């Protein structure tokens, strides 16, 4: 494939091949605005302007590297079209592919709160985005599946500019891994984690040389420089009001200073292209086609100057042949190696990799497999390379374990208010120790403080290296105040104490869920705080017995999914008090364009005997008969169902997963054996109107419900359930 395919072209004045000056192309940084470079390249190819070397910073490094590696501007447009930019700036694997244990961690704790606890103190992740998916995108873009492109071996000389964040030095890569250099140059400080490469910690080259004019003069002795400046101007003072805007302004000011110096070095023979990019920010990757078009327009406006650098068709063909990158065949993989693991056993990583020996390398499948493996939560990055070793094609998987692990602090927050019961809050903290032994034992200590108080200990021990089989021991203690209702009047408040011990063994069902069986011990008591002792006739029945549980979860998101399904069934038989409790739940979600349709069906009841108060089913609360207070309806044989429709009215900014929705739910519920007098028995109805979505601080919603008999309630919720 040629780096710059020949294009039919109208006659134009051309420079003599022997007399033409050496031309250096400079592609500046600017985030998403850098897609304008693609349009500039299209014009250079149309006009037949040969280039002797190219240098790039940040997004300019991506375009320069891809062009030197053989991608045409048209191919770059296609690849950017296929990229899911919202997903690329999220390191987390698809929720549906996480293990059930990690899904429950995500439910209890805020993902962004993970902090490493090391002998040197608390250590936070090196960036908001670690860049896992970005690096794999670079691999796919430059066809690293056929061998990692080495900068010094590319026919068209290319230079990639980065910054050593430790020393502040300008670092220029003229050799080594192309994708590593591209990744380093795009590491925006505080957003994208720095890259450790060749003993340096590297960040965005824009801090020291956003428009590397000097580099092309030094690299190939460029006599004429074509410089494309796509940087964002500093913000006006009135727009700077918070930490994020101050950080962005600091980067913009540093960048602008070195750009001014580069522009001052341009002479009358050089060509400066500055596309009009108003309305496109550094984060607007979804507007890459608009940016490319504006780059093309800006270059076309300078066509007279550029034509002076053009050559005739014969010379153009010769230049194309000289810079052509010959496409090699997809290799047959003879061996798969996993290198660099210290704590994690390689069998755990290998179980995710489907690439077989003796078959053609499937880069799309490997990218998917590495994404799933990343969801195990043990890695800072997962990369790969294809190398020819001793006449064999070896696929090397290159994991880097978290530098801030293996012990972590996690936090959760819950703020809730409703008309019936007022406001409540809950703070949650968890201390997790991973890889306590070679099989991957995990200890989680958690504590809650607020409207309820509790502590829990969970020890999880896999039984073999792939962690398919496991044993688990969990103990919980919780103390909370619980309201009880009589004829829809809140007449009593109890202090409830619950203690539970589960000893289970089970099997992980990959990308599906978990099944387990074991022994449960329960202890509970209710102490009247205020009001009437309505439930004296329902003393707690402590006991122990057999526990069976099945939990399947294929929803695509934790709080507000767009597709998928989930099913759960838990059965407990008390040997002491001769009762059996069964809880079942089914959820299903589908979407059509911007509308999400969902349903939930649930049943709690005894299959033998009668349930004790602490194990009874409850209705009331948001999307659980919304018009009634949380837990207002209590008893045995409790059924519930709803259907809801949600319209997506907005999406979170780049790098954040989730959206905001306006929803309507129609609900029905029944308490077959009420434990308190209800005004109405049989099936009760409720309708809910709400606004909510998934955010970095958990789920957020505000809703209003109206139900049977004129029951009304309103809710506000922020945080983790």
XYZ file of C-alpha atoms in Angstrom:
721
model
C 0.000 0.000 0.000
C 1.255 3.513 -0.731
C 1.418 6.149 1.972
C -0.064 8.682 -0.445
C -2.047 7.078 -3.284
C -1.889 8.651 -6.710
C -4.885 10.842 -7.537
C -6.048 12.172 -10.922
C -5.168 15.838 -11.072
C -5.589 18.848 -13.268
C -2.479 20.344 -14.882
C -0.614 22.766 -12.640
C 2.758 24.426 -12.498
C 5.180 21.991 -10.909
C 8.615 22.167 -9.402
C 11.436 20.390 -11.178
C 12.283 17.105 -9.409
C 15.945 18.046 -9.322
C 15.323 21.616 -8.193
C 12.502 21.129 -5.727
C 13.231 22.132 -2.123
C 13.036 19.654 0.711
C 9.613 19.890 2.343
C 8.889 19.174 5.999
C 5.290 18.701 7.171
C 4.400 19.721 10.732
C 1.118 18.507 12.268
C 0.367 20.261 15.534
C -1.548 19.087 18.589
C -5.114 20.055 19.394
C -7.044 17.001 20.526
C -10.059 16.277 18.367
C -9.330 19.428 16.359
C -6.336 17.526 14.950
C -8.639 15.612 12.600
C -8.270 18.717 10.401
C -4.867 17.306 9.431
C -6.624 14.635 7.392
C -8.235 17.253 5.166
C -4.862 18.952 4.692
C -3.287 15.655 3.595
C -6.069 15.184 1.045
C -5.214 18.518 -0.551
C -1.472 17.799 -0.554
C -2.140 14.528 -2.358
C -4.494 16.142 -4.845
C -1.932 18.820 -5.650
C 0.940 16.274 -5.786
C 3.044 17.896 -3.081
C 5.742 15.433 -1.936
C 6.973 15.512 1.649
C 10.476 14.579 2.795
C 9.694 14.198 6.511
C 6.824 14.731 8.904
C 6.653 15.579 12.608
C 3.615 15.462 14.850
C 2.493 16.223 18.380
C -0.544 14.791 20.203
C -3.351 14.255 17.649
C -0.869 15.414 15.032
C 1.333 12.507 16.106
C -1.537 10.105 15.494
C -2.151 11.395 11.966
C 1.569 11.666 11.148
C 2.246 8.171 12.443
C -0.691 6.622 10.598
C 0.240 8.387 7.337
C 3.861 7.270 7.569
C 2.692 3.729 8.330
C 0.799 3.609 5.027
C -2.743 4.814 5.721
C -4.254 7.170 3.191
C -6.391 10.112 4.377
C -9.470 8.278 3.119
C -8.583 5.239 5.227
C -8.056 7.480 8.255
C -11.528 8.936 7.818
C -12.948 5.403 7.671
C -11.113 4.292 10.810
C -12.192 7.365 12.757
C -15.776 6.745 11.627
C -15.648 3.210 13.026
C -14.146 4.268 16.367
C -16.466 4.534 19.355
C -14.901 7.601 20.950
C -17.218 7.641 23.965
C -16.149 4.092 24.792
C -12.477 4.597 23.914
C -11.982 7.120 26.706
C -13.310 4.664 29.279
C -10.919 2.024 30.516
C -13.592 -0.130 32.089
C -14.684 -3.190 30.176
C -18.243 -3.511 29.024
C -20.367 -4.058 32.133
C -21.891 -7.212 30.659
C -18.424 -8.810 30.437
C -17.395 -8.209 34.056
C -17.358 -11.056 36.536
C -20.309 -11.054 38.910
C -18.010 -10.239 41.820
C -16.718 -7.121 40.050
C -20.267 -6.101 39.141
C -21.224 -6.164 42.796
C -18.138 -4.144 43.706
C -19.168 -1.564 41.100
C -22.633 -1.494 42.633
C -21.449 -0.871 46.199
C -18.535 1.483 45.517
C -17.808 4.365 43.167
C -15.426 3.176 40.417
C -13.463 6.431 40.449
C -12.778 6.116 44.189
C -10.266 3.266 43.916
C -7.070 4.227 45.748
C -4.073 1.986 46.262
C -2.772 1.432 49.793
C 0.958 0.718 49.737
C 3.789 0.767 52.312
C 4.544 4.287 51.036
C 0.981 5.467 51.666
C -2.089 6.075 49.514
C -1.494 6.034 45.754
C -4.071 7.134 43.206
C -4.247 5.932 39.586
C -1.949 7.941 37.277
C -4.789 9.455 35.271
C -8.531 9.666 34.878
C -8.096 7.523 31.756
C -5.385 4.850 31.665
C -5.478 4.680 27.870
C -6.032 0.941 27.510
C -8.518 1.154 24.646
C -6.712 4.083 23.041
C -3.500 2.065 22.740
C -5.305 -0.916 21.223
C -6.932 1.474 18.728
C -3.472 2.721 17.710
C -2.359 -0.889 17.228
C -5.276 -1.571 14.935
C -4.834 1.725 13.084
C -1.220 1.053 12.034
C -1.681 -2.731 11.616
C 0.522 -3.777 14.506
C -0.972 -7.274 14.108
C 1.505 -7.724 11.232
C 4.414 -6.591 13.358
C 4.887 -3.471 15.431
C 5.951 -0.642 13.071
C 9.386 0.695 14.020
C 9.806 4.413 13.383
C 13.329 4.100 12.000
C 12.213 1.515 9.411
C 9.359 3.549 7.914
C 10.136 4.836 4.388
C 8.837 8.311 5.180
C 10.859 9.787 8.088
C 8.532 10.626 10.971
C 9.204 12.237 14.345
C 6.889 12.027 17.359
C 7.176 14.652 20.105
C 6.446 13.972 23.793
C 7.337 15.547 27.146
C 9.261 13.985 30.041
C 6.990 14.941 32.935
C 9.814 14.363 35.411
C 12.351 16.733 33.891
C 10.224 18.838 31.563
C 12.462 17.845 28.653
C 11.287 17.738 25.069
C 11.546 14.120 23.905
C 11.538 13.320 20.176
C 11.190 9.754 18.979
C 12.879 8.996 15.676
C 13.128 5.268 16.374
C 11.396 2.567 18.369
C 7.752 1.555 18.640
C 5.477 3.812 16.610
C 2.372 3.068 18.691
C 4.181 3.662 21.989
C 5.436 7.024 20.746
C 1.951 7.979 19.524
C 0.443 6.981 22.869
C 3.050 9.005 24.781
C 2.485 12.118 22.687
C -1.282 12.047 23.388
C -1.033 11.717 27.194
C -2.839 14.884 28.265
C -1.717 15.559 31.880
C -4.257 14.649 34.586
C -6.603 13.165 31.971
C -4.633 10.414 30.241
C -2.104 8.473 32.294
C 1.583 9.093 31.481
C 3.360 6.354 29.550
C 6.384 4.621 31.037
C 8.713 4.077 28.071
C 12.469 3.723 27.869
C 12.949 4.806 31.459
C 10.921 7.998 31.091
C 7.459 9.023 32.206
C 5.985 10.700 29.143
C 3.049 13.036 28.595
C 1.624 15.225 25.829
C 4.345 16.804 23.683
C 2.222 19.925 23.358
C 3.538 21.160 26.712
C 6.969 21.808 25.172
C 6.565 21.728 21.371
C 3.014 21.685 20.059
C 4.065 22.757 16.549
C 7.469 21.082 16.021
C 8.852 23.242 13.198
C 12.427 22.932 14.447
C 12.217 19.144 14.282
C 11.591 18.893 10.512
C 14.410 21.344 9.817
C 16.764 19.137 11.822
C 15.348 15.778 10.709
C 15.537 16.137 6.937
C 16.977 19.584 6.435
C 13.593 20.951 5.371
C 13.945 24.104 3.314
C 10.215 24.667 3.194
C 7.912 23.915 6.126
C 4.192 23.274 5.785
C 2.878 23.812 9.325
C -0.696 23.018 10.345
C -1.734 24.717 13.597
C -4.932 23.353 15.172
C -4.342 24.305 18.817
C -7.103 25.634 21.047
C -6.739 29.293 22.030
C -6.689 30.165 25.762
C -10.063 30.664 27.407
C -11.293 34.190 28.139
C -10.986 35.144 31.803
C -14.765 35.107 32.375
C -14.923 31.423 31.318
C -12.467 30.270 33.991
C -14.391 29.348 37.115
C -13.426 25.889 38.379
C -10.631 23.374 38.781
C -11.139 21.769 35.376
C -11.201 25.056 33.509
C -8.102 26.263 35.400
C -6.235 23.056 34.473
C -7.290 23.400 30.830
C -6.175 27.031 30.823
C -2.751 26.164 32.253
C -2.180 23.606 29.491
C -3.436 26.062 26.852
C -1.102 28.819 28.071
C 1.944 26.535 28.084
C 1.054 25.290 24.622
C 0.427 28.762 23.241
C 3.821 30.010 24.419
C 5.784 27.360 22.527
C 3.535 27.680 19.475
C 4.299 31.402 19.305
C 8.012 30.563 19.271
C 7.525 28.020 16.469
C 5.490 30.446 14.386
C 8.204 33.092 14.806
C 10.696 30.702 13.186
C 8.668 30.430 9.958
C 9.974 32.299 6.943
C 8.369 33.749 3.843
C 8.997 30.504 1.939
C 7.033 28.468 4.511
C 3.303 27.763 4.447
C 1.158 28.113 7.590
C -2.264 26.469 7.500
C -4.629 27.415 10.318
C -8.086 25.877 9.839
C -11.128 27.714 11.158
C -12.199 25.378 13.972
C -14.587 27.502 16.037
C -17.238 25.306 17.629
C -14.974 22.233 17.736
C -13.220 21.651 21.044
C -10.290 19.389 21.840
C -12.749 16.799 23.169
C -15.194 16.806 20.241
C -13.947 13.575 18.656
C -17.405 12.907 17.303
C -16.928 15.944 15.028
C -13.852 14.531 13.299
C -15.461 14.674 9.853
C -16.315 18.358 10.277
C -12.769 19.065 11.464
C -11.279 17.205 8.491
C -13.469 19.175 6.105
C -12.376 22.472 7.640
C -8.765 21.387 7.258
C -9.380 20.680 3.590
C -10.995 24.096 3.097
C -8.075 25.860 4.795
C -5.527 24.027 2.647
C -7.490 24.711 -0.549
C -7.398 28.418 0.311
C -3.591 28.227 0.159
C -3.482 26.140 -3.026
C -1.436 28.776 -4.964
C 1.428 28.555 -2.437
C 1.186 24.774 -2.243
C 1.215 24.357 -6.034
C 4.639 25.957 -6.084
C 5.828 22.836 -4.235
C 4.047 20.351 -6.510
C 5.806 17.963 -8.918
C 4.766 16.397 -12.204
C 3.065 13.017 -12.448
C 6.298 11.078 -13.047
C 8.031 12.581 -10.042
C 4.912 12.070 -7.934
C 4.761 8.394 -8.808
C 8.439 8.048 -7.965
C 7.876 9.700 -4.582
C 4.944 7.417 -3.865
C 7.023 4.372 -4.620
C 9.776 5.627 -2.339
C 7.535 6.153 0.692
C 5.285 3.152 0.062
C 4.742 0.767 2.967
C 4.439 -2.762 1.675
C 1.609 -4.602 3.354
C 2.632 -7.963 4.754
C 0.338 -10.944 5.102
C -1.542 -11.669 8.327
C 0.804 -13.980 10.274
C 0.018 -17.513 11.375
C 0.535 -17.645 15.130
C 2.800 -20.491 16.231
C 2.892 -19.662 19.924
C 1.115 -17.441 22.450
C 3.194 -16.093 25.325
C 2.187 -14.068 28.387
C 5.050 -11.945 29.703
C 5.623 -9.715 32.696
C 3.168 -10.927 35.341
C 4.278 -10.709 38.964
C 1.198 -11.465 41.091
C -1.498 -12.577 38.659
C -1.195 -16.161 37.433
C -0.939 -16.320 33.636
C -3.664 -19.007 33.494
C -6.200 -16.376 34.551
C -5.250 -14.162 31.613
C -4.904 -17.041 29.146
C -8.466 -18.203 29.823
C -9.698 -15.021 28.108
C -7.554 -15.395 24.973
C -9.137 -17.375 22.159
C -6.267 -17.075 19.657
C -5.214 -20.607 18.719
C -1.814 -21.827 17.619
C -1.499 -22.529 13.919
C -4.252 -20.090 12.933
C -4.154 -16.630 11.378
C -3.857 -13.790 13.866
C -7.307 -12.357 14.573
C -6.646 -8.849 15.920
C -10.335 -7.986 16.398
C -10.882 -11.039 18.590
C -7.714 -10.400 20.588
C -8.727 -6.773 21.165
C -12.066 -7.999 22.506
C -10.359 -10.631 24.674
C -7.929 -8.125 26.182
C -10.818 -5.786 26.906
C -12.595 -8.557 28.802
C -9.426 -9.500 30.686
C -8.923 -5.854 31.641
C -12.270 -6.054 33.412
C -10.777 -8.464 35.963
C -9.431 -5.305 37.578
C -5.802 -6.361 38.054
C -4.111 -4.544 35.181
C -2.902 -1.045 34.417
C -2.594 -1.960 30.742
C -2.799 -4.939 28.402
C -0.938 -4.800 25.106
C 0.485 -7.236 22.568
C 3.165 -7.610 19.929
C 3.819 -10.073 17.127
C 7.453 -11.115 16.848
C 9.357 -13.548 14.708
C 11.528 -15.612 17.057
C 13.586 -18.523 15.764
C 11.537 -18.782 12.601
C 8.273 -18.875 14.567
C 5.560 -16.206 14.754
C 5.027 -15.485 18.436
C 2.101 -13.496 19.823
C 3.274 -11.900 23.067
C 0.591 -10.612 25.413
C 2.099 -7.823 27.520
C 0.222 -7.133 30.764
C 1.243 -4.448 33.248
C -0.217 -4.951 36.699
C -1.565 -1.953 38.599
C 1.261 0.074 40.083
C -1.051 1.217 42.889
C -2.167 -2.296 43.898
C -2.760 -4.925 45.112
C -4.550 -3.423 48.133
C -7.258 -0.827 47.608
C -9.516 1.587 49.422
C -12.973 2.092 47.885
C -15.719 4.552 48.824
C -19.455 4.771 48.366
C -22.006 7.484 49.026
C -25.788 7.488 49.233
C -28.068 10.493 49.665
C -31.797 9.841 49.617
C -34.957 11.753 50.362
C -38.661 10.998 49.980
C -41.868 12.660 51.086
C -42.928 9.850 53.405
C -39.804 9.403 55.496
C -37.593 12.449 55.038
C -33.896 12.336 54.234
C -31.193 9.790 54.899
C -27.520 9.391 54.110
C -24.973 6.617 54.046
C -21.180 6.628 53.778
C -19.486 3.391 52.807
C -15.807 2.431 52.810
C -14.174 -0.788 51.734
C -10.659 -2.146 52.151
C -9.836 -4.824 49.598
C -6.762 -7.041 49.577
C -6.230 -9.009 46.383
C -3.862 -11.854 45.486
C -3.336 -13.083 49.007
C -2.061 -16.313 47.445
C -1.230 -17.698 43.990
C -4.832 -18.745 43.383
C -6.043 -15.176 43.798
C -7.647 -15.081 47.247
C -9.443 -11.813 47.943
C -10.450 -10.209 51.267
C -12.961 -7.362 51.417
C -13.663 -5.470 54.645
C -16.495 -2.940 54.433
C -18.156 -0.536 56.844
C -21.183 1.757 56.598
C -22.119 4.779 58.660
C -25.228 6.929 58.508
C -28.904 6.069 58.549
C -27.776 2.483 58.964
C -24.587 1.153 60.506
C -22.897 -2.047 59.522
C -19.711 -3.975 58.909
C -18.994 -6.964 56.688
C -16.139 -9.343 55.992
C -15.919 -11.336 52.758
C -13.163 -13.860 52.026
C -13.181 -15.236 48.486
C -10.898 -18.160 47.637
C -10.647 -19.529 44.072
C -9.884 -23.231 43.939
C -7.799 -23.278 40.746
C -5.830 -20.840 38.609
C -8.599 -19.943 36.150
C -10.907 -19.091 39.090
C -13.819 -21.078 37.705
C -14.529 -22.747 41.078
C -14.421 -20.983 44.421
C -15.379 -21.020 48.091
C -16.601 -17.926 49.894
C -17.145 -16.916 53.515
C -19.126 -13.762 54.265
C -20.259 -12.301 57.584
C -22.507 -9.225 57.914
C -23.664 -7.119 60.826
C -26.192 -4.332 60.226
C -28.070 -2.036 62.560
C -30.714 0.319 61.201
C -33.944 2.090 61.976
C -36.946 0.695 60.115
C -40.413 2.225 59.838
C -43.512 0.043 60.070
C -46.933 0.981 58.748
C -50.485 0.148 59.754
C -53.359 0.996 57.400
C -50.973 3.284 55.488
C -50.089 5.213 58.655
C -46.529 5.146 59.984
C -47.099 4.062 63.582
C -43.838 2.498 64.718
C -40.082 2.773 64.344
C -37.917 -0.194 65.280
C -34.191 -0.539 65.717
C -33.410 -3.664 63.759
C -30.235 -5.709 64.159
C -29.322 -8.340 61.568
C -26.406 -10.751 61.610
C -25.695 -13.209 58.824
C -23.000 -15.725 58.005
C -22.795 -17.433 54.602
C -20.388 -20.292 53.882
C -20.714 -21.266 50.224
C -18.987 -22.966 47.314
C -19.764 -22.124 43.739
C -18.880 -21.772 40.106
C -18.349 -18.643 38.035
C -20.208 -18.733 34.743
C -17.967 -16.665 32.410
C -19.673 -13.470 31.196
C -22.951 -14.780 32.566
C -23.036 -14.959 36.336
C -22.566 -17.273 39.261
C -24.150 -20.267 40.966
C -23.449 -21.221 44.565
C -24.601 -23.512 47.371
C -23.810 -23.593 51.054
C -24.901 -22.872 54.602
C -26.483 -19.733 56.046
C -26.770 -18.701 59.695
C -29.185 -15.886 60.620
C -29.703 -13.886 63.782
C -32.004 -10.886 64.148
C -33.872 -8.801 66.651
C -36.266 -5.856 66.597
C -36.293 -3.232 69.338
C -39.155 -0.723 69.459
C -37.883 2.859 69.336
C -41.100 4.871 69.050
C -44.782 4.217 68.429
C -46.895 1.116 68.907
C -45.356 -2.337 69.169
C -47.251 -3.609 66.172
C -45.101 -6.661 65.538
C -44.920 -8.229 68.960
C -46.731 -11.175 67.435
C -43.904 -11.658 64.927
C -40.840 -12.463 67.028
C -37.592 -13.033 65.150
C -36.771 -16.655 64.415
C -33.018 -17.146 64.265
C -31.794 -20.186 62.478
C -29.507 -21.865 60.014
C -29.939 -23.971 56.939
C -29.195 -24.726 53.305
C -28.699 -21.898 50.817
C -28.890 -22.154 47.011
C -28.361 -19.117 44.778
C -28.243 -18.422 41.068
C -27.469 -14.965 39.700
C -27.191 -14.165 35.996
C -26.529 -10.668 34.666
C -26.167 -9.716 31.000
C -27.284 -6.097 31.294
C -25.027 -3.643 29.480
C -24.924 -1.096 32.311
C -25.206 -1.141 36.064
C -27.883 1.453 36.865
C -29.615 2.526 33.666
C -29.043 -0.221 31.059
C -29.973 0.054 27.396
C -30.092 -3.659 26.591
C -29.726 -7.106 28.099
C -31.334 -9.175 30.801
C -30.739 -10.392 34.354
C -32.206 -13.199 36.447
C -31.822 -14.092 40.093
C -33.115 -16.868 42.361
C -32.223 -17.455 46.027
C -33.638 -20.330 48.099
C -33.060 -20.764 51.834
C -34.340 -23.581 54.045
C -34.299 -22.997 57.800
C -33.732 -26.198 59.723
C -34.656 -24.595 63.054
C -38.028 -23.087 62.244
C -39.291 -25.165 59.362
C -39.686 -22.511 56.680
C -38.331 -22.096 53.191
C -37.817 -18.712 51.511
C -37.632 -18.182 47.754
C -36.795 -14.918 46.019
C -36.903 -14.662 42.216
C -36.418 -11.711 39.909
C -36.264 -11.216 36.154
C -35.290 -8.017 34.340
C -35.155 -7.346 30.613
C -34.210 -4.213 28.666
C -34.247 -3.306 24.971
C -33.862 -0.030 23.117
C -35.099 1.419 19.866
C -33.135 4.477 18.779
C -33.414 6.900 21.747
C -36.179 5.005 23.561
C -35.486 2.319 26.167
C -38.158 -0.257 27.061
C -37.770 -2.348 30.218
C -39.602 -4.687 32.552
C -39.041 -6.197 35.992
C -40.865 -9.106 37.610
C -40.197 -10.296 41.180
C -41.651 -12.643 43.799
C -40.737 -13.238 47.449
C -42.455 -15.855 49.559
C -42.359 -19.062 51.515
C -42.519 -22.405 49.781
C -43.012 -23.962 53.184
C -44.080 -22.489 56.522
C -44.204 -18.690 56.982
C -41.446 -16.117 56.686
C -40.049 -14.357 59.779
C -40.298 -10.589 59.833
C -36.679 -9.992 58.802
C -37.082 -12.283 55.785
C -40.476 -11.013 54.651
C -41.060 -9.480 51.242
C -41.463 -5.710 51.009
C -43.018 -3.316 48.522
C -42.657 0.443 48.302
C -39.893 2.694 47.082
C -38.709 3.902 43.699
C -39.732 1.442 40.939
C -40.995 -0.964 43.595
C -44.517 0.534 43.848
C -43.215 4.101 43.694
C -46.304 5.732 45.228
C -45.688 3.944 48.546
C -42.907 4.527 51.057
C -39.891 2.182 51.001
C -40.859 -1.039 52.780
C -44.375 0.200 53.529
C -46.089 -3.035 52.447
C -44.702 -6.161 54.105
C -45.667 -9.813 54.197
C -45.406 -13.262 52.644
C -46.206 -14.148 49.014
C -45.203 -10.713 47.643
C -45.370 -10.194 43.868
C -44.334 -7.193 41.820
C -44.060 -6.186 38.163
C -43.573 -3.099 36.058
C -43.074 -1.961 32.499
C -41.362 1.318 31.764
C -40.325 3.482 28.852
C -37.441 5.939 28.989
C -36.425 8.549 26.441
C -32.762 9.541 26.317
C -32.594 13.323 26.487
C -28.849 13.798 26.868
C -25.501 12.054 27.124
C -22.607 12.597 29.469
C -19.426 14.237 28.116
C -16.572 12.331 26.486
C -14.958 9.827 28.839
C -18.068 9.268 30.947
C -20.436 6.368 30.391
C -24.124 6.997 30.814
C -26.996 9.178 29.733
C -29.896 11.153 31.189
C -33.475 9.945 30.678
C -37.067 10.930 31.144
C -39.065 7.870 32.126
C -42.584 6.623 32.778
C -43.306 3.383 34.634
C -46.563 1.490 35.174
C -46.402 -0.789 38.227
C -48.456 -3.440 39.972
C -47.854 -5.280 43.244
C -49.590 -7.603 45.668
C -48.964 -8.792 49.230
C -50.675 -12.186 49.448
C -50.211 -12.591 53.221
C -49.914 -9.094 54.768
C -48.095 -8.782 58.108
C -49.830 -5.441 58.819
C -53.325 -4.200 58.073
C -53.606 -2.577 54.643
C -56.397 -0.306 53.463
C -56.528 -2.238 50.216
C -55.690 -5.859 49.588
C -55.089 -7.625 46.320
C -53.288 -5.987 43.427
C -52.227 -2.365 43.876
C -51.237 -0.049 41.063
C -48.768 2.789 40.777
C -47.383 5.062 38.074
C -44.032 6.833 38.222
C -42.635 9.764 36.278
C -38.920 10.381 36.746
C -35.758 11.971 35.439
C -32.517 10.121 36.019
C -29.326 8.635 34.725
C -25.965 7.061 35.419
C -23.171 9.416 36.476
C -19.621 9.211 37.918
C -21.152 9.441 41.419
C -23.576 6.581 40.821
C -27.204 6.718 39.847
C -29.083 10.006 40.129
C -32.836 10.376 39.857
C -35.773 12.465 40.931
C -39.220 10.907 40.612
C -42.884 11.206 41.500
C -45.293 8.322 42.022
C -49.068 8.128 42.375
C -50.902 4.920 43.146
C -53.996 3.141 44.359
C -56.150 5.059 46.830
C -54.432 8.331 46.043
C -51.069 7.324 47.548
C -48.361 9.795 46.503
C -44.612 9.892 47.031
C -41.628 11.764 45.600
C -37.980 10.715 45.570
C -34.506 12.152 45.205
C -31.536 9.793 45.110
C -27.815 10.308 44.513
C -25.103 7.669 44.832
C -24.674 3.924 45.181
C -27.505 1.634 46.349
